Tab-separated table of C-alpha atoms in Angstrom:
chain	number	residue	atom	x	y	z
S	5	MET	CA	-134.339	48.307	81.522
S	6	ASN	CA	-131.051	46.835	80.322
S	7	ASN	CA	-128.764	46.159	83.303
S	8	TRP	CA	-125.834	48.105	81.830
S	9	LEU	CA	-128.050	51.108	81.160
S	10	PHE	CA	-129.573	50.874	84.655
S	11	TYR	CA	-126.211	50.915	86.449
S	12	SER	CA	-124.809	53.545	84.034
S	13	CYS	CA	-127.712	55.840	84.951
S	14	ILE	CA	-126.830	55.412	88.645
S	15	ILE	CA	-123.193	56.262	87.968
S	16	LEU	CA	-124.079	59.347	85.921
S	17	SER	CA	-126.608	60.533	88.459
S	18	SER	CA	-124.078	60.158	91.266
S	19	LEU	CA	-121.420	62.021	89.266
S	20	ILE	CA	-123.737	64.959	88.523
S	21	LEU	CA	-124.953	65.163	92.121
S	22	THR	CA	-121.363	65.015	93.418
S	23	GLU	CA	-120.453	67.987	91.251
S	24	LEU	CA	-123.490	69.937	92.470
S	25	ILE	CA	-122.542	69.176	96.096
S	26	ARG	CA	-118.953	70.233	95.376
S	27	ARG	CA	-120.152	73.653	94.212
S	28	TYR	CA	-122.458	73.922	97.211
S	29	SER	CA	-119.616	73.042	99.629
S	30	ILE	CA	-117.321	75.685	98.098
S	31	LYS	CA	-120.096	78.288	98.302
S	32	LYS	CA	-120.810	77.426	101.955
S	33	ASN	CA	-117.090	77.118	102.758
S	34	LEU	CA	-117.472	73.477	103.829
S	35	LEU	CA	-113.804	72.657	103.340
S	36	ASP	CA	-111.487	70.020	104.746
S	37	THR	CA	-108.504	72.139	105.756
S	38	PRO	CA	-105.257	70.146	105.916
S	39	ASN	CA	-103.384	69.750	109.202
S	40	SER	CA	-100.280	67.878	110.382
S	41	ARG	CA	-102.093	64.494	110.020
S	42	SER	CA	-103.617	65.184	106.601
S	43	SER	CA	-102.531	63.544	103.350
S	44	HIS	CA	-103.763	66.446	101.239
S	45	THR	CA	-102.144	69.876	101.042
S	46	ILE	CA	-104.931	72.177	99.939
S	47	ALA	CA	-108.389	72.895	101.382
S	48	THR	CA	-110.843	70.462	99.707
S	49	PRO	CA	-114.643	70.525	99.668
S	50	ARG	CA	-116.307	67.778	101.712
S	51	GLY	CA	-119.770	66.227	101.798
S	52	GLY	CA	-119.681	64.631	98.347
S	53	GLY	CA	-120.577	61.236	99.766
S	54	LEU	CA	-124.135	62.487	100.061
S	55	SER	CA	-124.494	61.706	96.344
S	56	ILE	CA	-123.866	58.020	97.127
S	57	VAL	CA	-126.505	58.112	99.849
S	58	VAL	CA	-129.160	59.773	97.715
S	59	CYS	CA	-128.662	57.648	94.621
S	60	PHE	CA	-128.505	54.394	96.548
S	61	LEU	CA	-131.497	55.016	98.770
S	62	ILE	CA	-133.723	56.289	95.938
S	63	VAL	CA	-133.088	53.138	93.923
S	64	ILE	CA	-133.598	50.911	96.988
S	65	GLY	CA	-136.740	52.778	97.999
S	66	PHE	CA	-138.392	52.171	94.618
S	67	SER	CA	-137.112	48.601	94.248
S	68	GLU	CA	-139.639	45.928	93.391
S	69	ILE	CA	-137.113	43.153	93.954
S	70	LEU	CA	-136.345	43.533	97.650
S	71	SER	CA	-138.679	42.586	100.494
S	72	SER	CA	-140.128	45.330	102.647
S	73	ASP	CA	-138.020	44.221	105.656
S	74	ILE	CA	-134.784	44.726	103.718
S	75	VAL	CA	-135.953	48.079	102.338
S	76	PHE	CA	-136.967	49.318	105.824
S	77	ALA	CA	-133.620	48.143	107.249
S	78	LEU	CA	-131.578	49.935	104.602
S	79	LEU	CA	-133.643	53.138	104.431
S	80	GLY	CA	-134.072	53.661	108.169
S	81	SER	CA	-130.465	53.046	109.143
S	82	GLY	CA	-129.030	54.779	106.087
S	83	ILE	CA	-131.051	57.943	106.497
S	84	LEU	CA	-130.239	58.219	110.187
S	85	VAL	CA	-126.466	57.850	109.692
S	86	ALA	CA	-126.428	60.170	106.684
S	87	VAL	CA	-128.444	62.898	108.442
S	88	ILE	CA	-126.219	62.806	111.504
S	89	GLY	CA	-123.103	62.840	109.322
S	90	PHE	CA	-124.422	65.681	107.144
S	91	TRP	CA	-125.247	67.672	110.272
S	92	ASP	CA	-121.755	67.005	111.637
S	93	ASP	CA	-120.215	68.104	108.329
S	94	HIS	CA	-121.926	71.486	108.786
S	95	GLY	CA	-120.941	71.922	112.419
S	96	HIS	CA	-120.072	69.677	115.308
S	97	ILE	CA	-122.079	66.996	117.083
S	98	ALA	CA	-120.729	65.633	120.373
S	99	ALA	CA	-119.113	62.215	119.946
S	100	ARG	CA	-121.528	60.581	122.427
S	101	TRP	CA	-124.542	61.595	120.351
S	102	ARG	CA	-122.951	60.438	117.120
S	103	LEU	CA	-122.107	57.078	118.719
S	104	LEU	CA	-125.624	56.749	120.102
S	105	SER	CA	-127.130	57.360	116.672
S	106	HIS	CA	-124.784	54.792	115.160
S	107	PHE	CA	-125.913	52.125	117.617
S	108	VAL	CA	-129.567	53.019	117.011
S	109	ALA	CA	-128.978	52.562	113.269
S	110	ALA	CA	-127.243	49.212	113.851
S	111	PHE	CA	-130.006	47.883	116.103
S	112	TRP	CA	-132.618	49.088	113.614
S	113	VAL	CA	-130.974	47.034	110.874
S	114	LEU	CA	-130.682	43.929	113.037
S	115	PHE	CA	-134.296	44.234	114.179
S	116	TRP	CA	-135.617	44.209	110.595
S	117	LEU	CA	-133.202	41.534	109.405
S	118	GLY	CA	-133.704	39.314	112.432
S	119	GLY	CA	-130.160	39.424	113.811
S	120	ILE	CA	-127.516	36.873	112.892
S	121	PRO	CA	-128.963	33.609	111.578
S	122	GLU	CA	-127.783	30.211	112.769
S	123	PHE	CA	-124.600	29.177	110.957
S	124	GLN	CA	-122.367	26.137	110.555
S	125	LEU	CA	-118.822	26.049	111.960
S	126	LEU	CA	-116.630	22.907	111.975
S	127	GLY	CA	-119.703	20.761	111.572
S	128	PHE	CA	-121.616	22.342	114.454
S	129	SER	CA	-124.772	24.467	114.210
S	130	ILE	CA	-124.247	27.694	116.181
S	131	ASN	CA	-126.978	30.080	117.235
S	132	LEU	CA	-125.610	33.169	119.003
S	133	SER	CA	-129.089	34.401	119.924
S	134	TRP	CA	-129.100	37.779	121.774
S	135	PHE	CA	-125.265	37.762	122.076
S	136	GLY	CA	-124.990	37.639	118.295
S	137	PHE	CA	-127.392	40.568	118.065
S	138	VAL	CA	-125.194	42.697	120.341
S	139	LEU	CA	-121.955	41.514	118.730
S	140	ALA	CA	-123.276	42.361	115.264
S	141	ALA	CA	-124.277	45.850	116.437
S	142	PHE	CA	-120.739	46.533	117.658
S	143	ILE	CA	-119.288	45.214	114.411
S	144	LEU	CA	-121.527	47.484	112.322
S	145	VAL	CA	-120.619	50.543	114.404
S	146	TRP	CA	-116.908	49.691	114.206
S	147	LEU	CA	-117.039	49.345	110.411
S	148	LEU	CA	-119.027	52.552	110.081
S	149	ASN	CA	-116.369	54.496	111.980
S	150	LEU	CA	-113.507	52.716	110.192
S	151	PHE	CA	-114.721	54.087	106.884
S	152	ASN	CA	-115.201	57.502	108.404
S	153	PHE	CA	-111.537	57.394	109.479
S	154	MET	CA	-110.327	56.571	105.964
S	155	ASP	CA	-112.050	59.496	104.283
S	156	GLY	CA	-109.568	62.291	103.502
S	157	ILE	CA	-107.127	60.177	101.479
S	158	ASP	CA	-107.724	60.581	97.748
S	159	GLY	CA	-109.890	57.771	96.419
S	160	ILE	CA	-109.087	55.195	99.093
S	161	ALA	CA	-112.461	54.801	100.824
S	162	ALA	CA	-114.444	54.882	97.575
S	163	SER	CA	-112.101	52.454	95.821
S	164	GLU	CA	-112.243	49.991	98.681
S	165	ALA	CA	-116.063	50.239	98.866
S	166	ILE	CA	-116.348	49.509	95.138
S	167	PHE	CA	-113.987	46.548	95.362
S	168	VAL	CA	-115.723	45.039	98.402
S	169	ALA	CA	-119.206	45.634	96.958
S	170	CYS	CA	-118.289	44.035	93.647
S	171	ALA	CA	-116.677	41.075	95.419
S	172	GLY	CA	-119.797	40.746	97.526
S	173	ALA	CA	-121.930	40.856	94.381
S	174	TYR	CA	-119.846	38.123	92.713
S	175	PHE	CA	-119.851	35.701	95.663
S	176	SER	CA	-123.522	36.271	96.431
S	177	TRP	CA	-124.403	35.759	92.753
S	178	SER	CA	-122.335	32.544	92.768
S	179	ASN	CA	-124.391	31.327	95.734
S	180	GLY	CA	-127.710	32.365	94.303
S	181	SER	CA	-128.364	35.296	96.649
S	182	GLU	CA	-129.975	37.792	94.247
S	183	ASN	CA	-130.837	40.339	96.970
S	184	ILE	CA	-127.233	40.844	98.090
S	185	THR	CA	-126.020	40.911	94.490
S	186	TYR	CA	-128.521	43.644	93.603
S	187	ILE	CA	-127.785	45.757	96.692
S	188	SER	CA	-124.014	45.415	96.212
S	189	LEU	CA	-124.047	46.464	92.567
S	190	ILE	CA	-126.235	49.522	93.273
S	191	LEU	CA	-123.862	50.581	96.053
S	192	ALA	CA	-120.847	50.079	93.778
S	193	ALA	CA	-122.420	52.055	90.927
S	194	ALA	CA	-123.348	54.975	93.165
S	195	THR	CA	-119.803	55.032	94.565
S	196	VAL	CA	-118.195	54.977	91.092
S	197	GLY	CA	-119.918	58.272	90.237
S	198	PHE	CA	-118.455	59.874	93.356
S	199	LEU	CA	-114.990	58.353	92.824
S	200	ILE	CA	-114.585	60.136	89.494
S	201	LEU	CA	-114.279	63.447	91.388
S	202	ASN	CA	-112.593	61.910	94.433
S	203	TRP	CA	-109.734	60.333	92.463
S	204	SER	CA	-106.298	61.855	93.049
S	205	PRO	CA	-106.019	64.781	93.139
S	206	ALA	CA	-109.380	64.755	94.881
S	207	LYS	CA	-111.773	67.577	94.036
S	208	ILE	CA	-114.058	66.590	96.903
S	209	PHE	CA	-114.148	64.255	99.944
S	210	MET	CA	-117.030	62.141	101.213
S	211	GLY	CA	-117.569	63.847	104.540
S	212	ASP	CA	-119.200	62.045	107.480
S	213	ALA	CA	-122.516	61.633	105.670
S	214	GLY	CA	-121.021	59.449	102.939
S	215	SER	CA	-118.224	57.626	104.730
S	216	GLY	CA	-120.316	56.511	107.665
S	217	PHE	CA	-123.113	55.432	105.354
S	218	LEU	CA	-120.765	53.364	103.185
S	219	GLY	CA	-119.268	51.579	106.166
S	220	LEU	CA	-122.713	50.695	107.476
S	221	MET	CA	-124.007	49.507	104.109
S	222	LEU	CA	-120.954	47.270	103.566
S	223	GLY	CA	-121.434	45.833	107.054
S	224	ILE	CA	-125.062	45.076	106.238
S	225	ILE	CA	-124.093	43.392	102.995
């Protein structure tokens, strides 16, 4: 399939699914009601980020380009974070359980990807071993929750995710890393479809399912 057609199909699928979720959220009264800290003034449906999750994971799951370790890392962690976020969007999960699930997702990723590889710094080879494993887990959880915090401002989280993913795709392509390029472009395309309805004035917000998922995927990239 032509690359432009491939990514256009992802964008269109994400847009259609976002609209279906928006109608579902309105019907179920899943609304983000503004308060004194909000940047929006009217109740807005939430949960639209689930379209990003579904489109991204379906494409990754059927990918013939990525190794099984990468696919397991992305699917396992992504599904866990999205399910917990979707559940929290429909009710309330205690913060300690959300945080625990986030760390489980982070350690799952690092297990399948083998932690942080040895890297060069100022001419020295550095291997952080188990400390790097733990440090990376905290970084992934921090980034996951950072994106969750940004959701609720029209277009900001989605726009940033698209910019970072495209930048990641460019630099990884420049360095011959096809896997990261492929993953980044799929994530960007799925987010573009959502952004169309999230652009100011936003017709829908991501919700915990989408924002947490995006933060984790960018951290993995």
